[in-house]
Short mmCIF file of C-alpha atoms in Angstrom, two decimals:
data_model
loop_
_atom_site.label_atom_id
_atom_site.label_comp_id
_atom_site.label_asym_id
_atom_site.label_seq_id
_atom_site.Cartn_x
_atom_site.Cartn_y
_atom_site.Cartn_z
CA MET Y 61 195.63 -20.81 258.38
CA ALA Y 62 193.49 -20.84 261.80
CA ILE Y 63 195.67 -18.89 264.64
CA LYS Y 64 195.56 -21.64 267.70
CA LYS Y 65 194.38 -20.78 270.69
CA ASN Y 66 196.67 -21.72 273.01
CA GLN Y 67 196.14 -19.42 276.16
CA ILE Y 68 194.78 -20.01 278.99
CA CYS Y 69 193.67 -17.68 280.77
CA ALA Y 70 193.83 -17.14 284.88
CA ILE Y 71 190.63 -15.51 285.46
CA CYS Y 72 188.08 -17.09 283.23
CA GLY Y 73 189.65 -20.30 281.41
CA ASN Y 74 189.39 -19.70 278.69
CA ARG Y 75 191.20 -20.19 275.77
CA PHE Y 76 192.36 -17.45 273.41
CA THR Y 77 194.82 -16.17 271.18
CA LEU Y 78 198.51 -14.42 272.32
CA THR Y 79 197.67 -10.98 270.62
CA GLU Y 80 193.34 -11.14 273.17
CA GLY Y 81 195.48 -10.59 276.06
CA LEU Y 82 198.43 -9.56 277.48
CA PHE Y 83 201.22 -11.85 280.41
CA LEU Y 84 200.84 -11.01 284.09
CA ARG Y 85 204.50 -9.48 284.14
CA ASP Y 86 203.49 -7.24 281.53
CA LEU Y 87 200.54 -5.21 283.45
CA SER Y 88 200.24 -2.46 285.15
CA ASP Y 89 200.98 -2.76 288.99
CA LEU Y 90 197.44 -1.73 289.85
CA LEU Y 91 195.54 -4.22 287.63
CA LYS Y 92 198.23 -7.39 289.28
CA GLU Y 93 196.76 -5.81 292.26
CA GLN Y 94 193.09 -6.38 291.45
CA VAL Y 95 194.40 -9.67 289.28
CA LEU Y 96 196.48 -11.06 292.13
CA LYS Y 97 192.55 -10.54 294.59
CA THR Y 98 190.48 -12.70 292.15
CA ASN Y 99 193.53 -15.29 291.43
CA SER Y 100 195.99 -15.42 294.07
CA TYR Y 101 197.65 -17.66 292.52
CA ALA Y 102 198.33 -16.51 288.93
CA LYS Y 103 201.66 -15.81 288.21
CA ASP Y 104 204.10 -13.54 285.95
CA SER Y 105 203.89 -15.74 283.54
CA SER Y 106 200.07 -15.56 283.30
CA PHE Y 107 197.36 -15.05 280.64
CA ILE Y 108 194.67 -12.38 281.03
CA CYS Y 109 192.53 -12.18 278.26
CA LEU Y 110 191.45 -8.36 276.76
CA LYS Y 111 188.12 -8.63 278.68
CA ASP Y 112 189.50 -9.94 281.89
CA MET Y 113 191.73 -6.57 281.97
CA GLN Y 114 188.68 -4.39 280.88
CA ARG Y 115 186.45 -5.76 283.39
CA LEU Y 116 189.19 -5.67 286.31
CA ARG Y 117 189.77 -1.88 285.52
CA ILE Y 118 185.91 -1.03 284.74
CA ASP Y 119 185.39 -2.64 288.50
CA HIS Y 120 188.16 -1.11 290.08
CA MET Y 121 187.69 2.55 288.72
CA GLN Y 122 183.75 2.01 290.14
CA THR Y 123 185.71 0.67 293.49
CA ILE Y 124 187.70 4.13 294.10
CA ILE Y 125 184.13 6.38 292.76
CA ASP Y 126 182.23 4.70 295.41
CA GLN Y 127 184.51 5.24 297.95
CA ASP Y 128 185.22 8.64 296.90
CA LEU Y 129 181.23 9.53 297.37
CA ASN Y 130 180.51 7.98 300.46
CA ILE Y 131 183.66 9.82 302.01
CA ASP Y 132 182.09 12.46 300.78
CA HIS Y 133 178.80 12.02 301.90
CA GLU Y 134 180.07 11.03 305.41
CA MET Y 135 181.98 14.09 305.75
CA SER Y 136 178.31 16.44 304.44
CA ASP Y 137 176.62 14.33 307.13
CA HIS Y 138 178.96 15.21 309.21
CA LEU Y 139 178.59 18.57 308.84
CA LYS Y 140 174.66 19.25 309.03
CA LYS Y 141 174.60 17.11 311.81
CA GLU Y 142 177.11 19.57 313.19
CA LEU Y 143 175.03 22.55 312.27
CA ALA Y 144 172.02 21.38 313.48
CA LYS Y 145 172.95 21.50 316.95
CA ASP Y 146 171.38 23.90 319.46
CA THR Y 147 174.73 25.11 320.68
CA TYR Y 148 175.27 26.45 316.33
CA VAL Y 149 171.72 28.87 316.66
CA ILE Y 150 172.67 32.52 316.26
CA THR Y 151 170.07 34.66 318.16
CA ASN Y 152 168.76 37.90 316.83
CA ILE Y 153 169.64 40.14 319.53
CA ASN Y 154 167.25 42.60 319.41
CA ASP Y 155 164.45 40.68 319.50
CA THR Y 156 166.19 39.40 322.76
CA VAL Y 157 166.75 42.44 324.33
CA TYR Y 158 164.73 44.86 323.01
CA GLY Y 159 161.76 42.76 321.46
CA LYS Y 160 160.20 41.94 325.59
CA ARG Y 161 160.92 45.63 327.73
CA THR Y 162 158.88 46.54 329.75
CA ARG Y 163 157.06 50.47 330.11
CA GLY Y 164 159.93 50.69 333.31
CA GLN Y 165 163.29 49.38 331.12
CA LYS Y 166 161.46 51.03 327.94
CA LEU Y 167 161.61 54.96 330.08
CA ALA Y 168 164.82 53.63 331.37
CA ASP Y 169 166.36 53.32 327.96
CA ALA Y 170 164.55 56.26 326.95
CA VAL Y 171 165.87 59.57 329.51
CA ALA Y 172 169.32 57.55 329.49
CA LYS Y 173 169.19 57.70 325.26
CA PHE Y 174 167.71 62.08 326.50
CA GLY Y 175 170.35 62.30 329.31
CA GLY Y 176 173.40 61.69 327.05
CA SER Y 177 172.59 64.72 323.80
CA TRP Y 178 173.02 67.75 323.08
CA GLY Y 179 169.79 68.24 323.01
CA PHE Y 180 170.01 67.19 326.82
CA ILE Y 181 172.24 70.14 327.65
CA ILE Y 182 171.40 72.55 325.65
CA THR Y 183 168.01 72.13 327.74
CA PHE Y 184 169.40 72.47 331.14
CA VAL Y 185 171.27 75.37 330.20
CA ILE Y 186 168.42 76.67 328.83
CA ILE Y 187 166.70 76.68 332.02
CA LEU Y 188 168.88 77.08 334.54
CA VAL Y 189 170.47 80.48 332.68
CA GLY Y 190 166.60 81.30 332.68
CA TRP Y 191 166.03 79.75 336.23
CA MET Y 192 168.84 82.66 337.49
CA ALA Y 193 167.89 85.42 335.47
CA LEU Y 194 164.41 85.00 336.52
CA ASN Y 195 165.68 85.35 340.57
CA VAL Y 196 168.68 87.60 339.91
CA LEU Y 197 166.44 90.83 337.33
CA HIS Y 198 163.47 89.92 338.96
CA LEU Y 199 161.77 90.25 335.62
CA PHE Y 200 158.00 89.82 335.50
CA GLY Y 201 158.89 90.92 339.77
CA ILE Y 202 159.11 87.17 340.21
CA HIS Y 203 162.46 86.25 341.90
CA PHE Y 204 161.17 83.12 343.89
CA ASP Y 205 164.59 81.35 344.52
CA PRO Y 206 167.25 84.35 345.74
CA TYR Y 207 171.06 84.15 345.96
CA PRO Y 208 172.51 81.49 345.90
CA PHE Y 209 170.30 79.60 344.27
CA ILE Y 210 168.82 77.04 347.07
CA LEU Y 211 165.65 75.64 345.38
CA LEU Y 212 167.77 75.43 342.40
CA ASN Y 213 170.08 73.30 344.46
CA LEU Y 214 167.88 71.15 345.91
CA PHE Y 215 166.27 70.37 342.74
CA LEU Y 216 169.62 69.42 341.07
CA SER Y 217 169.90 67.26 343.11
CA CYS Y 218 167.28 65.74 343.01
CA VAL Y 219 167.52 65.59 339.20
CA ALA Y 220 170.46 63.89 339.98
CA ALA Y 221 169.51 61.40 342.71
CA ILE Y 222 166.70 60.30 340.42
CA GLN Y 223 168.39 60.41 337.14
CA ALA Y 224 171.43 57.90 338.30
CA PRO Y 225 169.97 55.15 339.00
CA ILE Y 226 167.59 55.58 335.32
CA ILE Y 227 170.17 55.56 333.78
CA MET Y 228 172.02 52.51 335.76
CA MET Y 229 169.00 50.97 334.85
CA SER Y 230 169.71 51.42 331.02
CA GLN Y 231 173.43 50.52 331.55
CA ASN Y 232 172.49 47.52 333.13
CA ARG Y 233 170.44 46.83 329.82
CA ALA Y 234 173.35 47.43 327.39
CA ALA Y 235 175.52 45.15 329.77
CA ASP Y 236 172.66 41.71 329.05
CA ARG Y 237 173.21 43.28 325.23
CA ASP Y 238 177.01 42.83 325.60
CA ARG Y 239 176.34 39.82 327.01
CA PHE Y 240 174.13 38.83 324.36
CA ASP Y 241 176.26 39.62 321.34
CA SER Y 242 179.30 37.88 323.20
CA GLU Y 243 177.36 34.48 323.57
CA ASN Y 244 176.47 35.43 319.23
CA ASP Y 245 180.09 35.81 318.65
CA TYR Y 246 180.79 32.74 320.05
CA LYS Y 247 178.08 30.64 318.30
CA THR Y 248 179.34 32.24 315.25
CA ASN Y 249 183.13 31.55 315.30
CA LYS Y 250 182.11 28.11 316.85
CA LYS Y 251 180.36 27.38 313.81
CA SER Y 252 183.06 29.17 311.59
CA GLU Y 253 184.99 26.90 312.84
CA MET Y 254 183.83 23.44 312.33
CA GLU Y 255 182.67 24.55 308.70
CA ILE Y 256 186.52 25.64 307.83
CA ARG Y 257 187.56 21.94 309.91
CA ILE Y 258 185.27 20.06 307.81
CA LEU Y 259 186.16 21.88 304.47
CA HIS Y 260 189.65 21.40 305.38
CA GLN Y 261 189.27 17.83 305.75
CA LYS Y 262 187.33 17.92 301.84
CA LEU Y 263 190.43 19.87 300.02
CA ASP Y 264 192.74 17.25 302.40
CA GLN Y 265 191.02 14.05 301.38
CA LEU Y 266 190.74 16.08 297.47
CA ILE Y 267 194.39 16.39 297.54
CA GLU Y 268 195.84 13.27 299.30
CA VAL Y 269 193.37 10.62 298.21
CA GLN Y 270 190.77 11.91 295.00
CA TRP Y 271 193.60 13.40 292.89
CA PRO Y 272 195.66 10.30 293.62
CA HIS Y 273 192.36 8.46 292.26
CA ILE Y 274 191.61 10.10 289.01
CA LEU Y 275 195.34 9.57 288.05
CA ASP Y 276 195.11 5.89 288.23
CA ILE Y 277 191.66 6.11 286.55
CA GLN Y 278 193.31 7.92 284.04
CA LYS Y 279 196.11 5.60 283.84
CA MET Y 280 193.43 2.79 283.48
CA GLN Y 281 191.84 4.55 279.95
CA ILE Y 282 195.07 5.17 278.87
CA GLU Y 283 195.96 1.65 278.77
CA VAL Y 284 192.62 0.62 277.39
CA LEU Y 285 193.07 3.07 274.48
CA SER Y 286 196.63 1.37 273.52
CA GLU Y 287 195.20 -1.50 273.83
CA ILE Y 288 192.12 -0.80 271.60
CA GLU Y 289 195.17 1.07 268.98
CA ASN Y 290 197.04 -2.58 269.34
CA GLU Y 291 193.79 -4.44 268.38
CA ILE Y 292 193.42 -2.01 265.10
CA GLN Y 293 196.89 -2.15 264.44
CA SER Y 294 197.08 -6.30 264.82
CA LEU Y 295 193.68 -6.09 262.61
CA LYS Y 296 195.54 -4.22 259.68
CA ILE Y 297 198.00 -6.43 260.07
CA ASP Y 298 195.93 -9.31 259.73
CA ASN Y 299 193.50 -7.72 256.46
CA GLU Y 300 197.40 -6.46 254.79
CA PRO Y 301 197.89 -9.73 252.71
CA LYS Y 302 194.14 -10.11 251.75
CA ARG Y 303 194.01 -6.85 250.26
CA GLU Y 304 197.23 -7.16 248.21
CA ARG Y 305 195.46 -10.35 246.98
CA ASN Y 306 191.86 -9.17 245.72
CA THR Y 307 194.26 -6.57 244.21
CA ARG Y 308 196.62 -8.74 242.08
CA HIS Y 309 193.60 -11.23 241.26
CA PRO Y 310 190.55 -9.08 241.44
CA ASN Y 311 188.27 -11.51 239.19
CA LYS Y 312 189.26 -14.91 241.29
#
């Protein structure tokens, strides 16, 4: 006996049997929303065929995936644009400060480096002791600067007068290096802040939007599997009488 197809699908308008679909009231909220978007006149008693339900589920899943991908692309493009700005360009301080030094600047750095070392102190002590020993003990008959060493005082004053501005020149260059270093640190921190901010946005997007979307997709997949299982069970039930007849009358 043929089963009558007395149910009309609210989406495609074709006729189906009662087992080939579900009523709108039996669908999930997500699927109801998709049906109402397709047919705003659908009611709880409206019949929806299995093919249209699967098509709506697939369309909805594809829409969710496309939306999430678009948001991810927008965030990635925003990050690339921000990082491409000149404000985030990090410079090499050594090339900036030491790469274009003049001879005078190199000499000032060398003098300041030597003047602040133990080598300078030891050398200067040896010179002072030797100077005073020569003039006090009259070694080798030399006593060009007798006590109280007026010439030595003049020599030390000249060295201090020349050494002080040279060291200040080197300190000015060190101050320039510190300034460049601070600017570089600021750019690095700003770049890191932007990266962290966009990463936070991506995490928020993942937790608040994409994970619920994934759960919705999984629910729809479970619904599809349940419908397939029900369809298989109904086919088994329909084929059971035929098997029994074939078992009872194998020759027919």
